[in-house]
Tab-separated table of C-alpha atoms and ligand atoms in Angstrom:
chain	number	residue	atom	x	y	z
A	11	UNK	CA	85.767	148.865	119.469
A	12	UNK	CA	82.096	147.963	118.978
A	13	UNK	CA	79.566	150.570	117.818
A	14	UNK	CA	76.758	148.594	119.468
A	15	UNK	CA	76.657	145.444	121.550
A	16	UNK	CA	73.775	143.366	122.952
A	17	UNK	CA	74.179	142.564	126.658
A	18	UNK	CA	71.055	140.413	127.291
A	19	UNK	CA	68.937	143.018	129.115
A	20	UNK	CA	70.528	146.179	127.668
A	21	UNK	CA	72.681	147.438	124.817
A	22	UNK	CA	76.026	149.177	124.988
A	23	UNK	CA	76.566	151.968	122.482
A	24	UNK	CA	79.770	153.848	121.742
A	25	UNK	CA	78.637	157.482	121.915
A	26	UNK	CA	79.724	158.797	118.510
A	27	UNK	CA	78.979	162.410	119.408
A	28	UNK	CA	81.929	162.335	121.831
A	29	UNK	CA	84.461	160.943	119.370
A	30	UNK	CA	87.312	161.436	118.739
A	31	UNK	CA	87.903	163.240	122.032
A	32	UNK	CA	86.425	160.616	124.295
A	33	UNK	CA	85.618	156.899	123.947
A	34	UNK	CA	82.468	156.908	126.080
A	35	UNK	CA	80.006	154.012	126.221
A	36	UNK	CA	76.322	154.253	127.121
A	37	UNK	CA	74.334	151.340	128.500
A	38	UNK	CA	70.665	151.632	127.586
A	39	UNK	CA	67.808	149.343	128.508
A	40	UNK	CA	64.752	151.359	127.424
A	41	UNK	CA	63.620	151.590	123.818
A	42	UNK	CA	62.928	155.313	124.323
A	43	UNK	CA	66.575	155.900	125.254
A	44	UNK	CA	67.778	154.095	122.140
A	45	UNK	CA	65.338	156.183	120.072
A	46	UNK	CA	66.821	159.359	121.612
A	47	UNK	CA	70.368	158.088	120.966
A	48	UNK	CA	69.504	157.480	117.282
A	49	UNK	CA	67.981	160.962	116.958
A	50	UNK	CA	70.988	162.602	118.592
A	51	UNK	CA	73.412	160.624	116.335
A	52	UNK	CA	75.041	158.892	119.300
A	53	UNK	CA	74.584	155.872	117.082
A	54	UNK	CA	74.355	156.686	113.390
A	55	UNK	CA	74.938	155.431	109.855
A	56	UNK	CA	72.268	153.515	107.934
A	57	UNK	CA	73.104	149.897	108.869
A	58	UNK	CA	73.946	150.804	112.492
A	59	UNK	CA	70.606	152.508	113.095
A	60	UNK	CA	68.816	149.458	111.665
A	61	UNK	CA	70.636	147.273	114.182
A	62	UNK	CA	69.994	149.727	117.040
A	63	UNK	CA	66.318	149.883	116.074
A	64	UNK	CA	66.010	146.093	116.170
A	65	UNK	CA	67.624	145.929	119.622
A	66	UNK	CA	65.341	148.743	120.809
A	67	UNK	CA	62.281	146.717	119.772
A	68	UNK	CA	63.647	143.657	121.608
A	69	UNK	CA	64.248	145.684	124.788
A	70	UNK	CA	60.824	147.324	124.555
A	71	UNK	CA	59.176	143.917	124.063
A	72	UNK	CA	60.922	142.432	127.112
A	73	UNK	CA	59.246	145.117	129.247
A	74	UNK	CA	55.677	144.510	128.002
A	75	UNK	CA	53.708	143.004	130.910
A	76	UNK	CA	50.609	141.450	129.308
A	77	UNK	CA	50.137	137.767	128.443
A	78	UNK	CA	47.533	138.598	125.793
A	79	UNK	CA	49.019	138.407	122.304
A	80	UNK	CA	46.629	141.079	120.969
A	81	UNK	CA	47.584	143.556	123.691
A	82	UNK	CA	51.245	142.679	123.270
A	83	UNK	CA	51.089	143.452	119.550
A	84	UNK	CA	49.344	146.767	120.253
A	85	UNK	CA	52.094	147.834	122.681
A	86	UNK	CA	54.755	146.586	120.281
A	87	UNK	CA	53.310	148.684	117.461
A	88	UNK	CA	53.655	151.821	119.650
A	89	UNK	CA	57.265	150.924	120.414
A	90	UNK	CA	58.006	150.395	116.720
A	91	UNK	CA	56.361	153.711	115.833
A	92	UNK	CA	58.522	155.575	118.372
A	93	UNK	CA	61.674	154.084	116.878
A	94	UNK	CA	60.562	154.562	113.263
A	95	UNK	CA	59.925	158.265	113.917
A	96	UNK	CA	63.575	158.958	114.813
A	97	UNK	CA	65.173	159.249	111.372
A	98	UNK	CA	63.277	158.884	108.080
A	99	UNK	CA	65.895	158.570	105.337
A	100	UNK	CA	67.855	155.336	105.819
A	101	UNK	CA	65.979	152.271	104.523
A	102	UNK	CA	67.771	149.975	106.996
A	103	UNK	CA	65.769	151.238	109.975
A	104	UNK	CA	62.213	150.611	108.697
A	105	UNK	CA	63.420	147.361	107.106
A	106	UNK	CA	64.715	146.086	110.460
A	107	UNK	CA	61.488	147.197	112.168
A	108	UNK	CA	59.366	145.386	109.563
A	109	UNK	CA	61.320	142.204	110.219
A	110	UNK	CA	60.833	142.557	113.980
A	111	UNK	CA	57.081	143.117	113.491
A	112	UNK	CA	56.821	140.030	111.244
A	113	UNK	CA	58.681	137.943	113.831
A	114	UNK	CA	56.268	139.040	116.560
A	115	UNK	CA	53.242	138.204	114.430
A	116	UNK	CA	54.536	134.738	113.531
A	117	UNK	CA	54.823	133.359	117.093
A	118	UNK	CA	51.775	132.673	119.316
A	119	UNK	CA	52.872	132.699	122.934
A	120	UNK	CA	53.968	136.101	124.318
A	121	UNK	CA	56.995	134.754	126.229
A	122	UNK	CA	58.125	132.902	123.104
A	123	UNK	CA	57.643	136.064	121.046
A	124	UNK	CA	59.985	137.954	123.380
A	125	UNK	CA	62.663	135.289	122.932
A	126	UNK	CA	62.125	135.270	119.165
A	127	UNK	CA	62.509	139.064	119.018
A	128	UNK	CA	65.832	138.971	120.866
A	129	UNK	CA	67.066	136.205	118.551
A	130	UNK	CA	65.909	138.160	115.480
A	131	UNK	CA	67.623	141.386	116.589
A	132	UNK	CA	70.899	139.517	117.098
A	133	UNK	CA	70.445	137.899	113.668
A	134	UNK	CA	69.809	141.284	112.018
A	135	UNK	CA	73.055	142.535	113.570
A	136	UNK	CA	75.149	139.598	112.414
A	137	UNK	CA	73.569	139.621	108.934
A	138	UNK	CA	74.360	143.330	108.485
A	139	UNK	CA	77.942	142.696	109.637
A	140	UNK	CA	78.345	139.768	107.226
A	141	UNK	CA	76.818	141.741	104.342
A	142	UNK	CA	79.200	144.670	104.846
A	143	UNK	CA	82.226	142.361	104.971
A	144	UNK	CA	81.120	140.646	101.757
A	145	UNK	CA	80.445	143.868	99.857
A	146	UNK	CA	83.763	145.303	101.061
A	147	UNK	CA	85.596	142.285	99.662
A	148	UNK	CA	83.703	142.488	96.355
A	149	UNK	CA	84.183	146.261	96.055
A	150	UNK	CA	87.900	146.134	96.772
A	151	UNK	CA	88.537	144.949	93.187
A	152	UNK	CA	87.587	148.466	92.024
A	153	UNK	CA	90.329	150.062	94.117
A	154	UNK	CA	93.654	149.613	92.336
A	155	UNK	CA	97.131	149.693	93.840
A	156	UNK	CA	98.341	153.292	94.047
A	157	UNK	CA	94.859	154.882	93.971
A	158	UNK	CA	93.921	158.093	95.749
A	159	UNK	CA	90.324	157.657	96.856
A	160	UNK	CA	87.982	160.401	97.966
A	161	UNK	CA	85.277	159.508	100.480
A	162	UNK	CA	82.522	161.446	102.249
A	163	UNK	CA	80.849	161.232	105.644
A	164	UNK	CA	81.570	158.177	107.797
A	165	UNK	CA	80.946	154.694	106.511
A	166	UNK	CA	83.188	152.405	108.546
A	167	UNK	CA	82.550	150.026	111.456
A	168	UNK	CA	81.004	152.863	113.496
A	169	UNK	CA	78.342	153.537	110.862
A	170	UNK	CA	77.557	149.919	110.124
A	171	UNK	CA	77.976	147.985	113.386
A	172	UNK	CA	79.955	145.706	111.089
A	173	UNK	CA	82.845	146.106	108.656
A	174	UNK	CA	81.867	149.233	106.749
A	175	UNK	CA	80.465	150.215	103.366
A	176	UNK	CA	82.604	152.720	101.404
A	177	UNK	CA	85.212	152.741	104.155
A	178	UNK	CA	84.939	148.949	104.387
A	179	UNK	CA	85.930	148.725	100.708
A	180	UNK	CA	88.898	151.018	101.371
A	181	UNK	CA	89.967	149.079	104.495
A	182	UNK	CA	89.687	145.802	102.599
A	183	UNK	CA	91.835	147.104	99.708
A	184	UNK	CA	94.405	148.315	102.244
A	185	UNK	CA	94.422	144.914	103.981
A	186	UNK	CA	95.124	143.291	100.613
A	187	UNK	CA	98.380	145.271	100.573
A	188	UNK	CA	97.363	147.882	97.999
A	189	UNK	CA	99.064	151.239	98.511
A	190	UNK	CA	96.290	153.801	98.871
A	191	UNK	CA	95.813	157.379	99.829
A	192	UNK	CA	92.457	158.607	101.076
A	193	UNK	CA	91.065	162.109	100.923
A	194	UNK	CA	88.360	162.365	103.565
A	195	UNK	CA	85.911	165.261	103.453
A	196	UNK	CA	85.155	166.815	106.834
A	197	UNK	CA	81.382	166.538	106.103
A	198	UNK	CA	79.694	169.623	107.460
A	199	UNK	CA	77.571	170.263	109.392
A	200	UNK	CA	78.267	167.513	111.927
A	201	UNK	CA	81.789	166.603	110.833
A	202	UNK	CA	81.383	162.845	110.596
A	203	UNK	CA	84.385	162.858	108.230
A	204	UNK	CA	86.719	164.927	110.415
A	205	UNK	CA	85.693	163.303	113.690
A	206	UNK	CA	84.869	159.697	112.775
A	207	UNK	CA	86.366	158.765	109.390
A	208	UNK	CA	89.675	160.370	110.338
A	209	UNK	CA	89.573	158.407	113.613
A	210	UNK	CA	88.829	155.108	111.869
A	211	UNK	CA	91.433	155.657	109.126
A	212	UNK	CA	94.044	156.527	111.744
A	213	UNK	CA	93.175	153.390	113.744
A	214	UNK	CA	93.408	151.289	110.555
A	215	UNK	CA	96.804	152.803	109.668
A	216	UNK	CA	95.649	153.961	106.230
A	217	UNK	CA	97.403	157.095	104.878
A	218	UNK	CA	94.846	159.890	104.577
A	219	UNK	CA	94.392	163.625	104.358
A	220	UNK	CA	91.458	165.604	105.671
A	221	UNK	CA	89.946	168.269	103.412
A	222	UNK	CA	86.929	170.540	103.747
A	223	UNK	CA	83.923	169.624	101.600
A	224	UNK	CA	84.470	172.615	99.312
A	225	UNK	CA	88.026	171.509	98.404
A	226	UNK	CA	86.891	168.363	96.571
A	227	UNK	CA	86.525	170.021	93.142
A	228	UNK	CA	89.981	171.571	93.405
A	229	UNK	CA	91.672	168.206	93.941
A	230	UNK	CA	89.546	166.506	91.276
A	231	UNK	CA	90.399	169.146	88.688
A	232	UNK	CA	94.113	168.741	89.429
A	233	UNK	CA	93.828	165.043	88.533
A	234	UNK	CA	94.675	163.939	92.055
A	235	UNK	CA	91.690	161.655	92.631
A	236	UNK	CA	91.293	158.237	91.000
A	237	UNK	CA	87.818	157.419	92.300
A	238	UNK	CA	85.140	158.565	94.711
A	239	UNK	CA	83.418	156.038	96.950
A	240	UNK	CA	80.519	156.806	99.282
A	241	UNK	CA	77.911	154.895	101.264
A	242	UNK	CA	74.136	155.184	100.963
A	243	UNK	CA	71.123	155.639	103.173
A	244	UNK	CA	68.513	154.572	100.640
A	245	UNK	CA	68.774	153.452	97.030
A	246	UNK	CA	65.694	153.531	94.797
A	247	UNK	CA	64.960	150.928	92.110
A	248	UNK	CA	66.464	153.111	89.359
A	249	UNK	CA	69.712	153.549	91.343
A	250	UNK	CA	69.064	157.101	92.596
A	251	UNK	CA	70.865	157.246	95.918
A	252	UNK	CA	70.232	159.245	99.078
A	253	UNK	CA	73.377	159.791	101.115
A	254	UNK	CA	74.901	162.438	103.369
A	255	UNK	CA	74.349	166.009	102.204
A	256	UNK	CA	77.087	166.979	99.758
A	257	UNK	CA	77.205	163.592	98.017
A	258	UNK	CA	75.314	164.942	94.983
A	259	UNK	CA	77.835	167.775	94.633
A	260	UNK	CA	80.699	165.277	94.688
A	261	UNK	CA	79.001	163.075	92.080
A	262	UNK	CA	78.484	165.973	89.663
A	263	UNK	CA	82.101	167.079	90.131
A	264	UNK	CA	83.308	163.514	89.600
A	265	UNK	CA	81.403	163.207	86.303
A	266	UNK	CA	82.717	166.582	85.110
A	267	UNK	CA	86.260	165.364	85.819
A	268	UNK	CA	85.782	161.814	84.418
A	269	UNK	CA	86.327	160.186	87.799
A	270	UNK	CA	84.447	156.954	88.633
A	271	UNK	CA	81.844	157.453	91.364
A	272	UNK	CA	80.996	154.341	93.408
A	273	UNK	CA	78.230	153.756	95.956
A	274	UNK	CA	78.672	150.917	98.476
A	275	UNK	CA	75.721	149.614	100.505
A	276	UNK	CA	74.184	146.389	101.797
A	277	UNK	CA	70.941	145.240	100.132
A	278	UNK	CA	69.031	146.314	103.254
A	279	UNK	CA	69.693	149.893	102.072
A	280	UNK	CA	68.071	149.224	98.695
A	281	UNK	CA	64.369	150.054	98.505
A	282	UNK	CA	62.997	148.441	95.336
A	283	UNK	CA	59.506	149.712	96.223
A	284	UNK	CA	60.597	153.259	95.332
A	285	UNK	CA	60.791	153.901	91.595
A	286	UNK	CA	63.129	156.883	91.942
A	287	UNK	CA	64.939	159.076	94.428
A	288	UNK	CA	62.123	161.635	94.300
A	289	UNK	CA	60.209	159.346	96.685
A	290	UNK	CA	62.968	159.130	99.313
A	291	UNK	CA	62.096	161.078	102.482
A	292	UNK	CA	64.852	163.538	103.375
A	293	UNK	CA	65.483	164.265	107.035
A	294	UNK	CA	65.533	167.956	107.958
A	295	UNK	CA	67.569	168.538	111.103
A	296	UNK	CA	67.844	171.507	113.427
A	297	UNK	CA	69.295	174.732	111.952
A	298	UNK	CA	71.395	174.924	115.141
A	299	UNK	CA	73.671	172.262	113.646
A	300	UNK	CA	74.538	174.754	110.874
A	301	UNK	CA	74.810	177.904	112.996
A	302	UNK	CA	76.910	176.114	115.625
A	303	UNK	CA	79.922	173.794	115.549
A	304	UNK	CA	80.098	171.482	118.540
A	305	UNK	CA	77.883	173.855	120.523
A	306	UNK	CA	79.854	177.009	119.627
A	307	UNK	CA	77.939	179.643	117.684
A	308	UNK	CA	79.598	180.609	114.373
A	309	UNK	CA	76.839	182.854	112.947
A	310	UNK	CA	74.941	185.931	114.104
A	311	UNK	CA	72.167	185.226	116.614
A	312	UNK	CA	68.648	184.692	115.261
A	313	UNK	CA	69.477	184.145	111.575
A	314	UNK	CA	67.772	181.541	109.400
A	315	UNK	CA	69.605	178.366	108.377
A	316	UNK	CA	68.567	175.197	106.552
A	317	UNK	CA	69.765	171.709	107.361
A	318	UNK	CA	68.736	168.853	105.059
A	319	UNK	CA	70.803	165.905	106.313
A	320	UNK	CA	70.867	164.047	102.980
A	321	UNK	CA	70.651	164.662	99.249
A	322	UNK	CA	69.812	162.417	96.325
A	323	UNK	CA	72.372	161.637	93.632
A	324	UNK	CA	70.575	160.843	90.353
A	325	UNK	CA	71.644	157.455	88.983
A	326	UNK	CA	73.355	158.748	85.795
A	327	UNK	CA	76.136	160.127	88.005
A	328	UNK	CA	76.839	156.723	89.579
A	329	UNK	CA	79.375	154.410	87.923
A	330	UNK	CA	78.536	151.318	89.996
A	331	UNK	CA	76.683	150.234	93.132
A	332	UNK	CA	78.577	147.736	95.277
A	333	UNK	CA	76.395	145.307	97.275
A	334	UNK	CA	76.966	141.922	98.876
A	335	UNK	CA	74.902	140.486	96.019
A	336	UNK	CA	77.360	141.810	93.422
A	337	UNK	CA	78.572	144.998	91.759
A	338	UNK	CA	75.701	146.559	89.829
A	339	UNK	CA	76.351	148.726	86.777
A	340	UNK	CA	73.949	150.697	84.556
A	341	UNK	CA	71.096	150.111	83.902
A	342	UNK	CA	70.689	149.826	87.648
A	343	UNK	CA	66.993	148.969	87.568
A	344	UNK	CA	67.713	145.757	85.704
A	345	UNK	CA	70.665	144.922	87.970
A	346	UNK	CA	68.706	145.585	91.165
A	347	UNK	CA	65.752	143.515	89.924
A	348	UNK	CA	68.123	140.658	89.037
A	349	UNK	CA	69.729	140.724	92.458
A	350	UNK	CA	66.358	140.661	94.212
A	351	UNK	CA	65.055	137.812	92.098
A	352	UNK	CA	68.160	135.803	92.928
A	353	UNK	CA	66.895	133.459	95.657
A	354	UNK	CA	69.342	134.134	98.464
A	355	UNK	CA	69.055	137.904	98.088
A	356	UNK	CA	65.283	138.008	97.822
A	357	UNK	CA	65.250	136.127	101.127
A	358	UNK	CA	67.008	139.124	102.688
A	359	UNK	CA	64.041	141.282	101.736
A	360	UNK	CA	61.304	138.733	102.412
A	361	UNK	CA	62.486	137.027	105.562
A	362	UNK	CA	60.601	137.780	108.739
B	416	MRU	O1	73.593	161.355	109.452
B	416	MRU	P1	74.438	160.114	109.457
B	416	MRU	O2	75.772	160.336	110.106
B	416	MRU	O3	73.705	158.907	110.007
B	416	MRU	O4	74.708	159.836	107.923
B	416	MRU	C1	75.410	158.705	107.534
B	416	MRU	C2	75.654	158.624	106.091
B	416	MRU	O5	75.165	159.411	105.316
B	416	MRU	C3	76.437	157.465	105.588
B	416	MRU	O6	77.134	157.810	104.437
B	416	MRU	C4	75.424	156.375	105.286
B	416	MRU	O7	74.672	156.000	106.391
B	416	MRU	C5	75.867	155.208	104.565
B	416	MRU	S1	77.196	154.226	105.095
B	416	MRU	C6	76.966	153.580	106.542
């Protein structure tokens, strides 16, 4: 199973809106179609939308007709803007787009630029995959034999186009032979937990139980959860973390019940330019996703509903942030700065 795959003149995407019922693949060769797929969550999860965005730029660039570099860059900027406008919260998407833009600016000849953009998009994909494998291995030390782990949303191979973040850590611990139990929240409104995490855990053969989001406190208070681990869409310099709506609630409940709360994310999710989570843009999605479940109305016609897709967990609620550059503990600002001044990691942020 591959969430996204480059096929030279098109990409193949596993349509996540149809899972778990149907394993349907889409082949897309226009950047606009990839932008629509990102918006509709056919491909989703912070690292995966960064990868999809990079491939979309490459496909868009291949279709630009001009031989003038200035005109090429103008058209490319429009393509990048279309893709950037799809989803605002995850840092991985604008980061991948910045790298594609820098690549285009660095090469003179238009035909060479097109080749360089394809190469860069493939590199972004393999770097994200490698980063998620590394952080999963590092994070697995926090998951002890016999643990019951609660996780939220979907953070496995589907969400990352790689190994996974929070779910990658869990899968890695399981592969090391540790006996684990997972409690997966369904993750309303779009049920990424019930549809996707349950599917991935079942495929991986990891024992798990599905619960509704509102059951988390009950199981925590009964002492049945050893740790909570979630992914992230954007992490500010002070460690404040935007992730799927409901994450903040889980973090507060975890602190109240003395349960460690871990965030797992590649460094491409970290945004050291933002001092705190207050600066993270939060995507507001259609109220229809709240009033309907899989197209079926569950509320009276014409009522008002709100649908912020993410919330921000303030850093004091987070026990540790797991990245491929190391496990960062409080004070996060110092740890994040250290990781980004470390040569190999700062290259991740600076490279074109
Ligand atoms: O709206 P989604 O499904 O893209 O939200 C995904 C999440 O919130 C994940 O937890 C997050 O991207 C981090 S792990 C890949």
